[in-house]
């Protein structure tokens, strides 16, 4: 593969610029700048709907080494708004590869930039905080930098963005249980990755994948044993409809499990607030303490918002006394951010990370089994 020599420029909303070469499609793109610390799994990152309207910066210096394969896609398309790498690989060397990453980016219309000092860029974002960014290549890169900066500063912020409905399916889908069916679950698609329903189905669960606009009555009509809320993009403060739905689920004492965006929505449903992190957690190497077992897990994460809940002890759910007591079950060891919630008087829990491990470590796969235990205990209690 011959790498592009077309000039490109990256412009941050504070005016800092980086120049490099076009990578992928030529043109311009705008979005929130986020950096990903994973050393592998770039294809899973690119196809994760949680990155909708974000420009991904890879901190790993060499990207594209293993090419691409359809088997690693986590959705039907590349969702990132743009892509920033330091050294784009000239060859794809892997027995599973069916093509090179640069071509896939170009075919998908993803504007990217290579030959950028991603270390300097990442350090700048760690100090200055998350901000909007633009990538301009080809003729677009020839414009005056003041003009490009104005475009970046006129682009929408991530805070206040309502995006889950933009990435969700529009019609229900059924992912059948593998082998003997043990349970059925309603999974609300807020930007779900394909490996998540697979992890559920391989445990004998019929997964009813549902649009983000699904009502509680529609879930009840399915007669499911549990409800699952997925990961997804945007500001959890905008997801009022899904929070109201979750409160109905909690009120009916239907077993609930949420991950990532689903964790933030459980926090809101219980009455806690959410807030935007300075630069977020994105990678497959984030250490988390599971307080229920005292084990440290290396987790896969992708979030820019977090739940604002007391870290220590039990707390009465602020929204409704009938929801009972809540405890923070998981904590990030890097910065003490809430990484999980556990309801002590209701069959509900959530985590802020990705237990499906695509891409990522498998330390947290037990959480799907914990969900099964919750549904089993609920059935016994109702018998």
Short mmCIF file of C-alpha atoms in Angstrom, two decimals:
data_model
loop_
_atom_site.label_atom_id
_atom_site.label_comp_id
_atom_site.label_asym_id
_atom_site.label_seq_id
_atom_site.Cartn_x
_atom_site.Cartn_y
_atom_site.Cartn_z
CA UNK A 1 0.00 0.00 0.00
CA UNK A 2 1.34 3.45 -0.92
CA UNK A 3 0.74 5.96 1.86
CA UNK A 4 -0.80 9.33 1.02
CA UNK A 5 1.31 12.44 0.65
CA UNK A 6 -1.76 14.72 0.49
CA UNK A 7 -1.35 17.47 3.10
CA UNK A 8 -3.70 17.51 6.09
CA UNK A 9 -4.08 19.68 9.16
CA UNK A 10 -5.64 19.02 12.55
CA UNK A 11 -7.12 22.03 14.37
CA UNK A 12 -8.17 22.03 18.05
CA UNK A 13 -10.74 24.48 19.36
CA UNK A 14 -8.09 26.25 21.46
CA UNK A 15 -6.19 27.07 18.26
CA UNK A 16 -3.42 24.49 18.48
CA UNK A 17 -2.70 22.80 15.14
CA UNK A 18 -0.84 19.71 13.96
CA UNK A 19 0.11 19.09 10.35
CA UNK A 20 0.45 15.69 8.67
CA UNK A 21 -0.74 13.60 5.74
CA UNK A 22 -4.21 12.53 4.71
CA UNK A 23 -5.23 9.07 5.94
CA UNK A 24 -8.42 7.58 4.56
CA UNK A 25 -10.85 9.90 2.76
CA UNK A 26 -9.83 13.41 1.71
CA UNK A 27 -12.04 16.25 2.93
CA UNK A 28 -12.97 17.71 6.29
CA UNK A 29 -14.61 16.48 9.46
CA UNK A 30 -15.52 17.82 12.90
CA UNK A 31 -16.05 16.16 16.26
CA UNK A 32 -14.93 15.79 19.86
CA UNK A 33 -11.27 14.85 20.21
CA UNK A 34 -10.79 11.66 22.25
CA UNK A 35 -7.70 9.50 22.72
CA UNK A 36 -7.71 5.70 22.96
CA UNK A 37 -4.89 3.98 24.88
CA UNK A 38 -5.46 0.46 23.50
CA UNK A 39 -2.46 -1.22 21.88
CA UNK A 40 -4.72 -3.39 19.71
CA UNK A 41 -8.31 -3.66 18.55
CA UNK A 42 -8.43 -0.59 16.30
CA UNK A 43 -11.16 -2.14 14.14
CA UNK A 44 -13.42 -2.76 17.13
CA UNK A 45 -12.84 0.85 18.19
CA UNK A 46 -13.72 2.25 14.78
CA UNK A 47 -16.98 0.28 14.56
CA UNK A 48 -18.13 0.98 18.14
CA UNK A 49 -21.27 3.19 17.94
CA UNK A 50 -20.24 4.88 21.20
CA UNK A 51 -17.67 6.85 19.15
CA UNK A 52 -20.39 8.54 17.08
CA UNK A 53 -19.42 12.20 16.52
CA UNK A 54 -15.96 11.72 18.02
CA UNK A 55 -12.56 11.93 16.35
CA UNK A 56 -10.41 9.10 17.68
CA UNK A 57 -6.71 9.59 18.40
CA UNK A 58 -4.74 6.33 18.69
CA UNK A 59 -1.96 6.58 21.27
CA UNK A 60 -0.39 3.34 19.99
CA UNK A 61 2.14 4.64 17.42
CA UNK A 62 1.70 2.04 14.65
CA UNK A 63 -1.82 1.47 13.29
CA UNK A 64 -3.06 -0.79 10.51
CA UNK A 65 -0.53 -3.60 11.00
CA UNK A 66 -3.07 -6.43 10.96
CA UNK A 67 -5.31 -5.01 8.25
CA UNK A 68 -9.06 -5.49 8.58
CA UNK A 69 -11.45 -8.43 8.68
CA UNK A 70 -15.23 -8.37 8.64
CA UNK A 71 -15.29 -10.74 11.63
CA UNK A 72 -13.99 -8.00 13.94
CA UNK A 73 -16.63 -5.37 13.14
CA UNK A 74 -18.73 -4.45 16.18
CA UNK A 75 -21.50 -2.92 14.07
CA UNK A 76 -22.49 -2.45 10.45
CA UNK A 77 -20.30 0.59 9.81
CA UNK A 78 -17.44 2.76 11.03
CA UNK A 79 -18.91 5.29 13.47
CA UNK A 80 -15.97 7.57 14.30
CA UNK A 81 -16.15 11.10 12.93
CA UNK A 82 -12.44 11.09 12.12
CA UNK A 83 -9.19 9.25 12.79
CA UNK A 84 -5.73 10.36 13.95
CA UNK A 85 -2.64 8.11 13.89
CA UNK A 86 1.09 8.57 14.10
CA UNK A 87 2.52 5.91 11.79
CA UNK A 88 0.16 4.24 9.34
CA UNK A 89 1.33 0.75 8.45
CA UNK A 90 2.45 0.28 4.86
CA UNK A 91 1.51 -3.40 4.88
CA UNK A 92 -1.18 -5.60 6.42
CA UNK A 93 0.33 -8.74 7.89
CA UNK A 94 -2.21 -11.18 9.35
CA UNK A 95 -3.69 -14.44 8.08
CA UNK A 96 -7.22 -13.15 8.80
CA UNK A 97 -6.80 -9.88 6.90
CA UNK A 98 -8.96 -9.25 3.83
CA UNK A 99 -7.77 -5.71 3.16
CA UNK A 100 -5.94 -2.67 4.52
CA UNK A 101 -7.30 -0.14 6.99
CA UNK A 102 -6.58 2.93 4.85
CA UNK A 103 -8.75 1.60 2.03
CA UNK A 104 -11.59 0.76 4.42
CA UNK A 105 -11.45 4.28 5.86
CA UNK A 106 -11.48 5.80 2.38
CA UNK A 107 -14.39 3.63 1.22
CA UNK A 108 -16.31 4.57 4.36
CA UNK A 109 -15.72 8.30 3.86
CA UNK A 110 -13.75 8.64 7.11
CA UNK A 111 -11.41 11.63 7.01
CA UNK A 112 -8.19 10.95 8.89
CA UNK A 113 -4.67 12.24 9.36
CA UNK A 114 -1.34 10.44 9.86
CA UNK A 115 2.22 11.55 10.65
CA UNK A 116 0.95 13.40 13.73
CA UNK A 117 2.79 13.52 17.06
CA UNK A 118 -0.05 11.73 18.87
CA UNK A 119 1.89 11.71 22.13
CA UNK A 120 2.08 15.51 22.20
CA UNK A 121 -1.57 15.73 21.16
CA UNK A 122 -2.67 13.34 23.90
CA UNK A 123 -0.64 15.11 26.58
CA UNK A 124 -2.22 18.40 25.50
CA UNK A 125 -5.74 16.95 25.86
CA UNK A 126 -4.86 15.46 29.26
CA UNK A 127 -3.84 18.92 30.46
CA UNK A 128 -6.40 21.09 28.68
CA UNK A 129 -9.35 18.66 28.76
CA UNK A 130 -11.70 17.36 26.09
CA UNK A 131 -12.38 19.75 23.24
CA UNK A 132 -13.72 19.92 19.72
CA UNK A 133 -11.42 19.29 16.79
CA UNK A 134 -11.38 19.32 13.01
CA UNK A 135 -9.35 17.44 10.39
CA UNK A 136 -8.92 19.10 7.01
CA UNK A 137 -7.12 17.51 4.06
CA UNK A 138 -6.58 18.19 0.38
CA UNK A 139 -8.08 21.53 -0.78
CA UNK A 140 -9.77 22.00 2.62
CA UNK A 141 -6.33 22.12 4.30
CA UNK A 142 -5.31 25.09 2.16
CA UNK A 143 -7.78 27.45 3.86
CA UNK A 144 -6.61 30.06 6.35
CA UNK A 145 -6.14 28.58 9.84
CA UNK A 146 -8.43 31.24 11.34
CA UNK A 147 -11.18 30.08 9.00
CA UNK A 148 -10.62 26.44 9.98
CA UNK A 149 -10.61 27.35 13.67
CA UNK A 150 -13.93 29.15 13.27
CA UNK A 151 -15.45 25.98 11.80
CA UNK A 152 -14.23 23.94 14.76
CA UNK A 153 -15.52 26.45 17.30
CA UNK A 154 -18.93 26.53 15.59
CA UNK A 155 -19.36 22.74 15.81
CA UNK A 156 -21.64 21.22 18.48
CA UNK A 157 -20.39 20.22 21.93
CA UNK A 158 -20.71 16.66 23.24
CA UNK A 159 -22.25 17.92 26.48
CA UNK A 160 -25.99 18.11 25.83
CA UNK A 161 -25.81 15.83 22.77
CA UNK A 162 -28.70 13.37 22.40
CA UNK A 163 -27.27 10.61 20.23
CA UNK A 164 -28.52 7.18 21.31
CA UNK A 165 -31.51 7.29 18.97
CA UNK A 166 -29.18 8.11 16.06
CA UNK A 167 -27.24 4.85 16.42
CA UNK A 168 -30.00 2.50 17.60
CA UNK A 169 -31.81 -0.05 15.47
CA UNK A 170 -35.29 0.96 14.29
CA UNK A 171 -36.93 -2.48 14.32
CA UNK A 172 -36.72 -5.25 16.97
CA UNK A 173 -34.39 -8.17 16.31
CA UNK A 174 -34.08 -11.58 17.96
CA UNK A 175 -30.70 -13.17 18.65
CA UNK A 176 -31.65 -16.74 19.65
CA UNK A 177 -30.05 -18.64 22.51
CA UNK A 178 -27.23 -21.00 21.67
CA UNK A 179 -28.24 -24.48 22.75
CA UNK A 180 -30.92 -24.86 25.39
CA UNK A 181 -32.83 -21.67 26.15
CA UNK A 182 -32.60 -20.73 29.82
CA UNK A 183 -33.79 -17.11 29.88
CA UNK A 184 -34.98 -14.29 27.65
CA UNK A 185 -33.75 -10.72 27.93
CA UNK A 186 -34.88 -7.40 26.47
CA UNK A 187 -31.72 -5.54 25.40
CA UNK A 188 -32.21 -1.84 24.71
CA UNK A 189 -29.90 -0.83 21.86
CA UNK A 190 -28.40 2.53 22.78
CA UNK A 191 -25.34 1.86 20.60
CA UNK A 192 -24.72 -1.80 21.37
CA UNK A 193 -21.65 -3.68 20.15
CA UNK A 194 -22.38 -6.98 18.36
CA UNK A 195 -20.30 -9.04 20.79
CA UNK A 196 -22.61 -8.14 23.70
CA UNK A 197 -25.73 -10.03 22.56
CA UNK A 198 -23.39 -12.85 21.49
CA UNK A 199 -22.05 -13.11 25.05
CA UNK A 200 -25.64 -13.35 26.30
CA UNK A 201 -26.88 -15.81 23.67
CA UNK A 202 -23.95 -18.18 24.17
CA UNK A 203 -25.12 -18.50 27.78
CA UNK A 204 -28.54 -19.78 26.71
CA UNK A 205 -30.36 -16.44 26.54
CA UNK A 206 -32.83 -15.32 23.87
CA UNK A 207 -31.89 -11.67 23.27
CA UNK A 208 -34.67 -9.37 22.09
CA UNK A 209 -32.68 -6.44 20.71
CA UNK A 210 -34.93 -3.37 20.89
CA UNK A 211 -34.85 0.23 19.63
CA UNK A 212 -33.92 3.02 22.03
CA UNK A 213 -37.51 4.30 21.86
CA UNK A 214 -39.07 1.07 23.21
CA UNK A 215 -41.74 1.46 25.92
CA UNK A 216 -42.14 -0.56 29.12
CA UNK A 217 -45.42 -1.95 27.83
CA UNK A 218 -43.61 -3.33 24.77
CA UNK A 219 -41.02 -4.97 27.04
CA UNK A 220 -43.74 -6.46 29.25
CA UNK A 221 -45.45 -7.91 26.19
CA UNK A 222 -42.31 -9.95 25.46
CA UNK A 223 -42.51 -11.71 28.83
CA UNK A 224 -38.74 -11.46 29.37
CA UNK A 225 -36.82 -12.52 32.46
CA UNK A 226 -34.54 -9.49 32.52
CA UNK A 227 -33.72 -6.14 30.94
CA UNK A 228 -30.33 -4.99 29.65
CA UNK A 229 -29.22 -1.45 28.72
CA UNK A 230 -26.20 -1.18 26.40
CA UNK A 231 -23.35 1.22 25.85
CA UNK A 232 -23.94 4.24 23.64
CA UNK A 233 -22.87 7.78 22.68
CA UNK A 234 -23.90 11.18 23.93
CA UNK A 235 -24.73 12.91 27.18
CA UNK A 236 -26.70 10.74 29.65
CA UNK A 237 -28.41 13.91 30.91
CA UNK A 238 -30.39 13.98 27.63
CA UNK A 239 -31.76 10.41 27.90
CA UNK A 240 -34.93 11.24 29.84
CA UNK A 241 -37.12 8.72 27.99
CA UNK A 242 -34.76 5.84 28.73
CA UNK A 243 -34.41 6.93 32.38
CA UNK A 244 -38.20 6.94 32.75
CA UNK A 245 -38.34 3.47 31.18
CA UNK A 246 -35.69 2.19 33.57
CA UNK A 247 -37.60 3.53 36.56
CA UNK A 248 -40.59 1.46 35.44
CA UNK A 249 -38.32 -1.59 35.15
CA UNK A 250 -36.97 -1.00 38.68
CA UNK A 251 -40.45 -0.40 40.05
CA UNK A 252 -41.61 -3.73 38.62
CA UNK A 253 -38.52 -5.42 40.13
CA UNK A 254 -37.47 -6.90 36.78
CA UNK A 255 -33.80 -7.98 36.95
CA UNK A 256 -31.63 -5.33 35.29
CA UNK A 257 -28.05 -5.18 34.01
CA UNK A 258 -26.52 -2.12 32.36
CA UNK A 259 -23.08 -1.38 30.91
CA UNK A 260 -21.42 1.95 30.08
CA UNK A 261 -24.26 4.31 29.04
CA UNK A 262 -26.56 1.85 30.81
CA UNK A 263 -24.60 2.39 34.02
CA UNK A 264 -25.02 6.14 33.74
CA UNK A 265 -28.75 5.72 33.13
CA UNK A 266 -29.13 3.47 36.18
CA UNK A 267 -27.42 6.20 38.18
CA UNK A 268 -29.86 8.79 36.87
CA UNK A 269 -32.86 6.48 37.40
CA UNK A 270 -31.85 6.06 41.05
CA UNK A 271 -31.58 9.83 41.45
CA UNK A 272 -27.85 10.47 41.11
CA UNK A 273 -26.37 13.04 38.77
CA UNK A 274 -23.87 12.59 35.94
CA UNK A 275 -20.96 14.77 34.87
CA UNK A 276 -18.46 15.08 32.04
CA UNK A 277 -14.97 13.78 32.72
CA UNK A 278 -11.97 15.99 31.89
CA UNK A 279 -10.84 13.65 29.09
CA UNK A 280 -12.64 10.33 29.68
CA UNK A 281 -11.56 6.69 29.88
CA UNK A 282 -10.91 4.99 26.55
CA UNK A 283 -8.78 1.89 26.17
CA UNK A 284 -8.55 -1.79 27.06
CA UNK A 285 -6.14 -1.40 29.97
CA UNK A 286 -8.08 0.44 32.70
CA UNK A 287 -7.74 -1.00 36.25
CA UNK A 288 -10.97 -1.34 38.24
CA UNK A 289 -11.59 -2.68 41.76
CA UNK A 290 -14.64 -4.94 42.15
CA UNK A 291 -15.58 -4.16 45.72
CA UNK A 292 -17.81 -7.23 45.98
CA UNK A 293 -14.81 -9.53 45.53
CA UNK A 294 -11.82 -7.21 46.22
CA UNK A 295 -10.37 -8.29 42.88
CA UNK A 296 -8.69 -5.87 40.48
CA UNK A 297 -9.76 -6.24 36.85
CA UNK A 298 -8.17 -4.81 33.72
CA UNK A 299 -11.12 -3.51 31.74
CA UNK A 300 -12.15 -2.20 28.35
CA UNK A 301 -13.66 1.29 28.58
CA UNK A 302 -15.08 4.04 26.42
CA UNK A 303 -16.84 6.84 28.25
CA UNK A 304 -16.63 10.58 28.67
CA UNK A 305 -19.34 10.91 31.33
CA UNK A 306 -19.63 9.37 34.79
CA UNK A 307 -22.08 8.89 37.66
CA UNK A 308 -21.87 11.24 40.63
CA UNK A 309 -22.58 8.93 43.58
CA UNK A 310 -21.02 8.53 47.07
CA UNK A 311 -18.07 6.16 46.80
CA UNK A 312 -18.29 4.68 50.29
CA UNK A 313 -21.06 2.96 52.21
CA UNK A 314 -24.72 2.47 51.37
CA UNK A 315 -26.88 5.29 50.08
CA UNK A 316 -30.66 5.56 49.96
CA UNK A 317 -31.70 6.01 46.31
CA UNK A 318 -32.41 9.75 46.09
CA UNK A 319 -35.19 9.48 43.51
CA UNK A 320 -37.56 7.08 45.27
CA UNK A 321 -37.37 5.47 48.72
CA UNK A 322 -38.94 2.31 47.30
CA UNK A 323 -35.77 1.74 45.25
CA UNK A 324 -33.96 1.12 48.53
CA UNK A 325 -30.24 1.15 49.17
CA UNK A 326 -27.47 1.53 46.59
CA UNK A 327 -23.73 0.93 46.79
CA UNK A 328 -20.86 1.70 44.44
CA UNK A 329 -19.67 -1.78 43.43
CA UNK A 330 -16.71 -0.88 41.21
CA UNK A 331 -14.19 1.98 41.33
CA UNK A 332 -11.52 3.06 38.83
CA UNK A 333 -8.08 2.81 40.42
CA UNK A 334 -6.71 5.58 38.22
CA UNK A 335 -8.99 8.39 39.41
CA UNK A 336 -11.68 6.99 41.78
CA UNK A 337 -14.46 7.38 39.20
CA UNK A 338 -17.60 5.31 39.85
CA UNK A 339 -17.34 2.18 37.68
CA UNK A 340 -20.37 0.24 38.90
CA UNK A 341 -23.59 0.42 40.91
CA UNK A 342 -25.39 -2.29 42.85
CA UNK A 343 -28.94 -2.03 44.15
CA UNK A 344 -29.15 -3.79 47.51
CA UNK A 345 -32.94 -4.03 47.70
CA UNK A 346 -33.72 -4.45 43.99
CA UNK A 347 -32.40 -6.96 41.40
CA UNK A 348 -30.31 -4.42 39.50
CA UNK A 349 -26.65 -3.65 38.88
CA UNK A 350 -24.46 -1.98 36.29
CA UNK A 351 -20.84 -1.34 35.33
CA UNK A 352 -19.17 1.47 33.43
CA UNK A 353 -16.93 -0.79 31.34
CA UNK A 354 -17.24 -3.44 28.59
CA UNK A 355 -17.41 -7.03 29.89
CA UNK A 356 -17.93 -8.39 26.38
CA UNK A 357 -14.19 -7.80 25.75
CA UNK A 358 -14.19 -6.82 22.10
CA UNK A 359 -11.46 -5.80 21.92
CA UNK A 360 -10.14 -6.20 25.40
CA UNK A 361 -9.28 -8.44 28.35
CA UNK A 362 -11.70 -11.10 29.60
CA UNK A 363 -11.39 -10.26 33.31
CA UNK A 364 -15.00 -9.08 33.54
CA UNK A 365 -16.89 -11.77 31.61
CA UNK A 366 -18.25 -13.10 34.91
CA UNK A 367 -20.69 -10.17 34.96
CA UNK A 368 -22.90 -11.90 32.40
CA UNK A 369 -23.04 -14.90 34.75
CA UNK A 370 -23.89 -12.53 37.61
CA UNK A 371 -26.85 -11.33 35.54
CA UNK A 372 -27.96 -14.94 35.07
CA UNK A 373 -27.71 -15.49 38.83
CA UNK A 374 -29.88 -12.41 39.36
CA UNK A 375 -32.57 -13.73 37.00
CA UNK A 376 -32.42 -17.19 38.58
CA UNK A 377 -32.86 -15.74 42.09
CA UNK A 378 -35.79 -13.64 40.85
CA UNK A 379 -37.51 -16.72 39.44
CA UNK A 380 -37.02 -18.60 42.70
CA UNK A 381 -38.44 -15.69 44.69
CA UNK A 382 -41.53 -15.58 42.48
CA UNK A 383 -42.10 -19.36 42.64
#
